[in-house]
PDB file of C-alpha atoms in Angstrom:
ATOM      1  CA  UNK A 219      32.941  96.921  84.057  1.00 80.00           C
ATOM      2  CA  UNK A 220      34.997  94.951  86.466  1.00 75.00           C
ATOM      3  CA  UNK A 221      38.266  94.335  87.833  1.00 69.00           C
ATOM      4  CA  UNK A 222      40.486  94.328  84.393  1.00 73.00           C
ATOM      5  CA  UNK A 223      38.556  96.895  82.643  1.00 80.00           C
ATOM      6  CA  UNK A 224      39.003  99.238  85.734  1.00 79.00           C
ATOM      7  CA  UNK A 225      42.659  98.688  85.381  1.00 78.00           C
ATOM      8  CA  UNK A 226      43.032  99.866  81.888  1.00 82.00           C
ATOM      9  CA  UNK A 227      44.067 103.649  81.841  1.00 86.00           C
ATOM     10  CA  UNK A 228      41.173 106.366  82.223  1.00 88.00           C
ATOM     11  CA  UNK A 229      41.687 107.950  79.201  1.00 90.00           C
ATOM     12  CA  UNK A 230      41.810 104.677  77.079  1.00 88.00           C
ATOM     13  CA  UNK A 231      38.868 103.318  79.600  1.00 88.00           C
ATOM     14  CA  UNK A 232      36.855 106.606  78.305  1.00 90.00           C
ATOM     15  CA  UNK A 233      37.383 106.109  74.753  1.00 90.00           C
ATOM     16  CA  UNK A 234      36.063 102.704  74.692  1.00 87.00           C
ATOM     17  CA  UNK A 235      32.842 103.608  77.086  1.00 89.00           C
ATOM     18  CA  UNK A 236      32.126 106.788  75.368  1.00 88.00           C
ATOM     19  CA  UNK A 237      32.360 104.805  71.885  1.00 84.00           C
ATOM     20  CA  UNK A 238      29.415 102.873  72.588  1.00 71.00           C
ATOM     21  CA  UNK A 239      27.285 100.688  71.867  1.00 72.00           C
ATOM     22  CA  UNK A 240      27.142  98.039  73.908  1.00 74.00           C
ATOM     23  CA  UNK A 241      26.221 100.205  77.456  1.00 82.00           C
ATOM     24  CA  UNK A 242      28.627  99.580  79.830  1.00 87.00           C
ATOM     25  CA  UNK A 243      27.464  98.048  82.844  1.00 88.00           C
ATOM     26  CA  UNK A 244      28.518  99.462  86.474  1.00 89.00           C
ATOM     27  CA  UNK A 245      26.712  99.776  89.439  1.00 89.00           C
ATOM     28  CA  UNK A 246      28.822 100.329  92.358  1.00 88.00           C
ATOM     29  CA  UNK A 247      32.143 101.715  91.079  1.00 89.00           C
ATOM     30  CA  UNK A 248      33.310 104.708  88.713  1.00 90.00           C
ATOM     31  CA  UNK A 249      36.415 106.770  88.182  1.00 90.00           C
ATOM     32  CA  UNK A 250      36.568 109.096  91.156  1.00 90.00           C
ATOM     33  CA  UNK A 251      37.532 112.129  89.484  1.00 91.00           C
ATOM     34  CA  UNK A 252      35.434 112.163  86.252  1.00 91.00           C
ATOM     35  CA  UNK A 253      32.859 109.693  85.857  1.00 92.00           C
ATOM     36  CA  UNK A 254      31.976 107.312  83.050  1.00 91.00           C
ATOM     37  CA  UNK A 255      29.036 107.026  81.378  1.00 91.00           C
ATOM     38  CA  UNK A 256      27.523 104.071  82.549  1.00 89.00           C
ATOM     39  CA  UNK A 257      24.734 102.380  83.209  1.00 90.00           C
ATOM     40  CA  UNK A 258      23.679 101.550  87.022  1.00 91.00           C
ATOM     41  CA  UNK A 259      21.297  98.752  85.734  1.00 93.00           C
ATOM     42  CA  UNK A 260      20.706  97.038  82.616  1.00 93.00           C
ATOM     43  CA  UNK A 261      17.185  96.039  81.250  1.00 94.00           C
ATOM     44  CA  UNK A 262      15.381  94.011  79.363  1.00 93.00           C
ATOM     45  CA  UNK A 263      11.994  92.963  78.235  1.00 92.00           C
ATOM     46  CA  UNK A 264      10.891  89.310  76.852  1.00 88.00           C
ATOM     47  CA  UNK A 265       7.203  89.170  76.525  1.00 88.00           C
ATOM     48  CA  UNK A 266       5.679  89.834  80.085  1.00 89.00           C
ATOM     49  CA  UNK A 267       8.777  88.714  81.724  1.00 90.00           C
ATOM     50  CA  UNK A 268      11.199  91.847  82.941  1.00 94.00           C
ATOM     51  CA  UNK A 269      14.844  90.784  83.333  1.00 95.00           C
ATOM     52  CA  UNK A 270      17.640  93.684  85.149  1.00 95.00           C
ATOM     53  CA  UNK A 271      21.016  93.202  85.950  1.00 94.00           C
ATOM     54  CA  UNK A 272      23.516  94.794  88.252  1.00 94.00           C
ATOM     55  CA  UNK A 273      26.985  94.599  88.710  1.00 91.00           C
ATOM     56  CA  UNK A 274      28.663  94.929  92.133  1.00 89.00           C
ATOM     57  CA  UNK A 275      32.329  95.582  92.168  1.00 84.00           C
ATOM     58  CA  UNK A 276      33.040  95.819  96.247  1.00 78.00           C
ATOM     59  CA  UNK A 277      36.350  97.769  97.319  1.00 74.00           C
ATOM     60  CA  UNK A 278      36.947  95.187  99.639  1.00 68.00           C
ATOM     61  CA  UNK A 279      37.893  92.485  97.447  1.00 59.00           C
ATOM     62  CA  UNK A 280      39.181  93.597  93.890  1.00 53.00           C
ATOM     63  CA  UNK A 281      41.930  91.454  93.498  1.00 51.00           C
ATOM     64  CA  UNK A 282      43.599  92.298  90.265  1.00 51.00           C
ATOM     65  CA  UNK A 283      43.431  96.062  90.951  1.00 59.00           C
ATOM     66  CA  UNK A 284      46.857  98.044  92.394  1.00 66.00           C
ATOM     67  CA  UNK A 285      46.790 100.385  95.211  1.00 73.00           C
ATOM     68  CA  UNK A 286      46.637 103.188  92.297  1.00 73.00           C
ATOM     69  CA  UNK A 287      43.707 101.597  90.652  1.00 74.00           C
ATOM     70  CA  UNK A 288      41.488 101.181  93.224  1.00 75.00           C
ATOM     71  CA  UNK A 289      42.815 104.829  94.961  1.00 80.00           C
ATOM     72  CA  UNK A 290      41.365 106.224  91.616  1.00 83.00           C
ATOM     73  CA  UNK A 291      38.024 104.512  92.139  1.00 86.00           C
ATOM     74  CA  UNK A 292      34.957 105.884  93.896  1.00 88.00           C
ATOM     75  CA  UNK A 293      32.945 102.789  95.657  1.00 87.00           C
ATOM     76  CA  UNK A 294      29.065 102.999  96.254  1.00 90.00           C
ATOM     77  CA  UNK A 295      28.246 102.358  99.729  1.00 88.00           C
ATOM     78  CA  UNK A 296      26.715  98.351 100.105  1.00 86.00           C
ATOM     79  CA  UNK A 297      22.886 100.044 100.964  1.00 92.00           C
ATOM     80  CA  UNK A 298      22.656 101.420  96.773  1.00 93.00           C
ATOM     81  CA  UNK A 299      23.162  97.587  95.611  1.00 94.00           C
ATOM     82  CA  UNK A 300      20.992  96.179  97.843  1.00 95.00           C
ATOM     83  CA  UNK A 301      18.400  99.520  97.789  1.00 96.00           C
ATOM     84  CA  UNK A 302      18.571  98.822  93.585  1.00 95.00           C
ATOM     85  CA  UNK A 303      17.649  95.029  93.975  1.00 95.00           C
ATOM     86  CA  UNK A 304      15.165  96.236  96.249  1.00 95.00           C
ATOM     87  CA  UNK A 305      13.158  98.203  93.855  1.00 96.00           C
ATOM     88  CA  UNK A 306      13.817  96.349  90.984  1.00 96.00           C
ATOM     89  CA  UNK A 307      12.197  93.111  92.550  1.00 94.00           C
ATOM     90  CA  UNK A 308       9.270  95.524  93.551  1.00 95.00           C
ATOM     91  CA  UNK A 309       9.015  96.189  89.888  1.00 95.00           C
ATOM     92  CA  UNK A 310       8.282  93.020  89.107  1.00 94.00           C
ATOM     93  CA  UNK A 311      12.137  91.817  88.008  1.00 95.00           C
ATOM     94  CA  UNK A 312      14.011  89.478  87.743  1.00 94.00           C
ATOM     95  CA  UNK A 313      17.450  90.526  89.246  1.00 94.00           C
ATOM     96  CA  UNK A 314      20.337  89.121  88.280  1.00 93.00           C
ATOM     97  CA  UNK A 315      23.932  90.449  90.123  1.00 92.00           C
ATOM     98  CA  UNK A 316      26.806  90.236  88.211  1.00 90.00           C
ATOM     99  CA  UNK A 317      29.301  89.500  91.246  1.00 87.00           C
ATOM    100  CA  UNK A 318      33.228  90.682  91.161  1.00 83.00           C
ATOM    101  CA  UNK A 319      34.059  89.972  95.091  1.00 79.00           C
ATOM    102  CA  UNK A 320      35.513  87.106  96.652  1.00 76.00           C
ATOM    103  CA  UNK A 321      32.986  84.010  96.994  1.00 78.00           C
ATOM    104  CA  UNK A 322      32.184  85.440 100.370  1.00 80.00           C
ATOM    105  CA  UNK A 323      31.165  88.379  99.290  1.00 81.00           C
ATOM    106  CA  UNK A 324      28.821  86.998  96.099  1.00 83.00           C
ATOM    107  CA  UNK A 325      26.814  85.114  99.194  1.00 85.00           C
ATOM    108  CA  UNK A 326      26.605  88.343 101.073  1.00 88.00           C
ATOM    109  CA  UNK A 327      25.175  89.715  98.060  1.00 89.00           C
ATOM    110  CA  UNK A 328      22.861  86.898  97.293  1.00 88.00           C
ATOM    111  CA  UNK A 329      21.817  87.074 101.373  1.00 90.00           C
ATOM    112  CA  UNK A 330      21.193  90.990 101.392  1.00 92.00           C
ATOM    113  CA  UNK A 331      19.992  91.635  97.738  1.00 92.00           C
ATOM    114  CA  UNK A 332      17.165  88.618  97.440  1.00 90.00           C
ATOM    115  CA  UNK A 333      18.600  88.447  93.969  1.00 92.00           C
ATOM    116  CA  UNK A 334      17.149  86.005  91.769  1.00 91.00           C
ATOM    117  CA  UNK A 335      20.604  85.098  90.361  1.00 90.00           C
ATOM    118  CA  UNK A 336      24.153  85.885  91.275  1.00 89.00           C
ATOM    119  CA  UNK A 337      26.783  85.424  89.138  1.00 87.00           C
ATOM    120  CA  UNK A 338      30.469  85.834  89.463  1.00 82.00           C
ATOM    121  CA  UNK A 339      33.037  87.021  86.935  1.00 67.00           C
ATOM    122  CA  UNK A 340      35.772  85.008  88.504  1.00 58.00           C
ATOM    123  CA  UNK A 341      36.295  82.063  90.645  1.00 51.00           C
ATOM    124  CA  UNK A 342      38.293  83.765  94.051  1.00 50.00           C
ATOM    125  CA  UNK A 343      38.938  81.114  96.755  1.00 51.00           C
ATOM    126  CA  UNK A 344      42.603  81.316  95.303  1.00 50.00           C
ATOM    127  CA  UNK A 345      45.316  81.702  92.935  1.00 43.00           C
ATOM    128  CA  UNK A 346      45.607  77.452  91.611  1.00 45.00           C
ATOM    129  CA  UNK A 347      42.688  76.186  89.844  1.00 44.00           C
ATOM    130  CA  UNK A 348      40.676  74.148  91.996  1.00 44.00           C
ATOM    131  CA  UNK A 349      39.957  70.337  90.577  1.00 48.00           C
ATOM    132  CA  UNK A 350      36.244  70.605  91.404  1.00 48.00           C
ATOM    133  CA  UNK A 351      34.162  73.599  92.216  1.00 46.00           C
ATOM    134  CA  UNK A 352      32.162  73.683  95.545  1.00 51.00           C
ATOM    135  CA  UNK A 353      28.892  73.156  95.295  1.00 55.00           C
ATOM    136  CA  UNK A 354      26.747  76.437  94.903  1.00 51.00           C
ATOM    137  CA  UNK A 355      24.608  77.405  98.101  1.00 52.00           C
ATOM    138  CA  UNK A 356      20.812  76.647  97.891  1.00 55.00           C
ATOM    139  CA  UNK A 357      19.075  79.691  96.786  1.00 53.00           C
ATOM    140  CA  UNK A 358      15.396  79.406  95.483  1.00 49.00           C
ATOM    141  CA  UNK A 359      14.691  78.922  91.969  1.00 52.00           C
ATOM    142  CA  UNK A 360      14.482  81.988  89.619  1.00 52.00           C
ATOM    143  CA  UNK A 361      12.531  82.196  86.284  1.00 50.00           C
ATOM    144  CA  UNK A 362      13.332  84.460  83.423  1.00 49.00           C
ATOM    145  CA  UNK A 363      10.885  83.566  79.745  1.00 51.00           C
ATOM    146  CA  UNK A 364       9.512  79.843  80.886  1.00 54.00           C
ATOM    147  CA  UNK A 365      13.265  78.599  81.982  1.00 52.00           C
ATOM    148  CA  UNK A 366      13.967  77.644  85.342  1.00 51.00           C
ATOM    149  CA  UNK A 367      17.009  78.757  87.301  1.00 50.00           C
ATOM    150  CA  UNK A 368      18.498  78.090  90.097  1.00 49.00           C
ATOM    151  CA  UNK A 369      22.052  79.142  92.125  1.00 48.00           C
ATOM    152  CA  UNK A 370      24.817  80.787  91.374  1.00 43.00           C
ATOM    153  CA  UNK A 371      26.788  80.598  88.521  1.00 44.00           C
ATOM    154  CA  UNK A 372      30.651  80.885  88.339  1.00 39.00           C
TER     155      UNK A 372
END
């Protein structure tokens, strides 16, 4: 879940979660008051290779959300993203983070997770479409069933 899904209205936001399948991905945000049910991680197996992905939607940079949204939001301190990458690399992962901050905020999370991958939702630097990207930073390549991968993806 990220920035337009958390602006939708609880009760129609619960509906569609509690519907199900697909899982619902959210690691660092839920409803203050009554909590979805979603997933902190998603996983998945391919032969020997072990793929999980997060999702990190920081309070300090949701852009589309009002003052009411995010006031109904509870936010996950920074320490449970990283602490999740953390173990999930120890178990042999590959993490990917699913990134819903401001570009500065995606590197942040690339620096303090060691993700294998971060990718954002939305390109932030600003409101007009910019006529050429910037060029990803260098992160070391990541490898998920024999394909090579490398950077961030926006």
């Amino acid at each position: 879940l990220a920035d337009q899904e958390w602006s939708v209205a609880p009760s129609a936001l619960r509906e569609l979660v509690t519907k199900g399948p697909p899982e619902f991905l959210s690691t660092t945000a839920n409803l203050a008051d009554a909590p979805l049910p979603v997933v902190r991680v998603v996983k998945r197996t391919r032969g020997e290779a072990k793929l999980a992905i997060l999702a990190d939607a920081p309070r300090a940079s949701p852009p589309l959300l009002s003052p009411e949204v995010g006031g109904r939001l509870a936010f996950a301190a920074p320490k449970r993203l990283v602490d999740e990458a953390i173990r999930l690399k120890r178990e042999g992962c590959v993490v990917v983070v699913a990134s819903h901050g401001f570009d500065a905020e995606a590197e942040e999370v690339a620096r303090s997770t060691g993700a294998d991958l971060v990718v954002q939702g939305h390109y932030r630097t600003g409101d007009a479409v910019p006529e050429k990207l910037p060029d990803p930073p260098p992160q070391p390549p990541a490898s998920w069933a024999g394909q090579s991968l490398r950077g961030r993806l926006s």
